[in-house]
Tab-separated table of C-alpha atoms in Angstrom:
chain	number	residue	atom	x	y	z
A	1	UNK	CA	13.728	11.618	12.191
A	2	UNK	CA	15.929	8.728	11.537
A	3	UNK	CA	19.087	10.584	13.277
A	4	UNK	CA	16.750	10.280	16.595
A	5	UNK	CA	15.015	6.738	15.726
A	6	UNK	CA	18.795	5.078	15.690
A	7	UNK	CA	19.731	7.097	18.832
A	8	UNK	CA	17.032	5.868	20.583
A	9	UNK	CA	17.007	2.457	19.749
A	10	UNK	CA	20.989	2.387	20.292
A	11	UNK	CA	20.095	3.836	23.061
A	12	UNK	CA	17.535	0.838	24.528
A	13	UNK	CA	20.537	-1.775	23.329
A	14	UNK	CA	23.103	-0.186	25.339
A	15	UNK	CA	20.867	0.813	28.708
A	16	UNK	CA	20.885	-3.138	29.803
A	17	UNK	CA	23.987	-3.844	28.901
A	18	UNK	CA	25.971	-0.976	30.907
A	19	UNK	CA	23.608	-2.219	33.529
A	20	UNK	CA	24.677	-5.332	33.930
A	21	UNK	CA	28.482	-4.366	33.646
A	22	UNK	CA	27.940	-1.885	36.307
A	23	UNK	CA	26.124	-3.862	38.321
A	24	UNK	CA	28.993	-6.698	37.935
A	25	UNK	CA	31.645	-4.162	38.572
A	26	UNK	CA	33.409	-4.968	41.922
A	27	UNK	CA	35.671	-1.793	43.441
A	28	UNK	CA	37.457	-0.369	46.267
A	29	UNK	CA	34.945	2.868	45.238
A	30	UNK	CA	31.626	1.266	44.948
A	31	UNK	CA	30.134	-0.596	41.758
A	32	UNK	CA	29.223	2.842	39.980
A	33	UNK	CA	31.508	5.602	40.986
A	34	UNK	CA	34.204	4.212	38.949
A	35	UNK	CA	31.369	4.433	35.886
A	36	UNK	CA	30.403	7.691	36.283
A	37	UNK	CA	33.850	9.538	36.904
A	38	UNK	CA	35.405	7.864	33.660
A	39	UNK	CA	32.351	8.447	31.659
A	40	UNK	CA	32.388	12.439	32.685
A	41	UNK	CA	34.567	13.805	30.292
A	42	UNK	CA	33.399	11.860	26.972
A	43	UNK	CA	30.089	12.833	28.521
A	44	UNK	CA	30.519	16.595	28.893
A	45	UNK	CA	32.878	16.972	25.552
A	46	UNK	CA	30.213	14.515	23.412
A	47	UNK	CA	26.977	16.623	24.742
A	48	UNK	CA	28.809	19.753	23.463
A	49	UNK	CA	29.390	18.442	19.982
A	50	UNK	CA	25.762	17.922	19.936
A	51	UNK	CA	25.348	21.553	19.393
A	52	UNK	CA	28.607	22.037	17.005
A	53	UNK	CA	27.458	22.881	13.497
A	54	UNK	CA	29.363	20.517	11.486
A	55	UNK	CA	30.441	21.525	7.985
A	56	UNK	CA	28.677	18.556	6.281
A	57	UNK	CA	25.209	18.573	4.225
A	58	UNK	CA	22.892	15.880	2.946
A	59	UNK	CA	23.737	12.417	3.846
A	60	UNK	CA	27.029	13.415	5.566
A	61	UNK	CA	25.684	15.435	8.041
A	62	UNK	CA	22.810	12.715	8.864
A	63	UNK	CA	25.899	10.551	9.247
A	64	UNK	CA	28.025	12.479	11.408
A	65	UNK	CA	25.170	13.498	13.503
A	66	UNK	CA	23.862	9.957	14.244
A	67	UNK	CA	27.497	8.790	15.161
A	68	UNK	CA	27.812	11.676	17.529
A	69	UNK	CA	24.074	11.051	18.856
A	70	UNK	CA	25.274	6.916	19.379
A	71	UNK	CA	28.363	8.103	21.471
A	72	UNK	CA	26.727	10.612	23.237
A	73	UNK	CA	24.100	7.858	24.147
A	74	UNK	CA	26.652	5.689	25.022
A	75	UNK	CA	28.431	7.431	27.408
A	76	UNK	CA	25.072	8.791	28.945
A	77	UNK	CA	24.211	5.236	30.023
């Protein structure tokens, strides 16, 4: 429960902020293309190590998991 109670509340510090630095963001390809094509990758390889069992147990593994959940988050928004 905590693993998705930091997630989500990373999750509702980070949404604003990319926000506003997209919505600042001043390119030759639009404010948000830029965003989404270098966020793709860390996107696609973060959302499969979601799903990777990670040799850990107890606290470790709560660990691990809510870093992976944070950068997943992050590069979501």
């Amino acid at each position: 429960g905590w693993v998705l109670l930091v997630g989500k509340v990373w999750d509702g510090v980070i949404d604003p902020l990319a926000g506003r630095l997209i919505d600042r963001t001043r390119s030759s390809w639009g404010a948000r293309r830029p965003w989404l094509l270098g966020a793709s990758v860390p996107f696609a390889v973060l959302f499969a190590a979601l799903w990777w069992p990670l040799p850990l147990t107890g606290w470790t593994l709560a660990l691990a998991t809510t870093a992976v959940l944070v950068a997943y988050n992050t590069a979501y928004s």
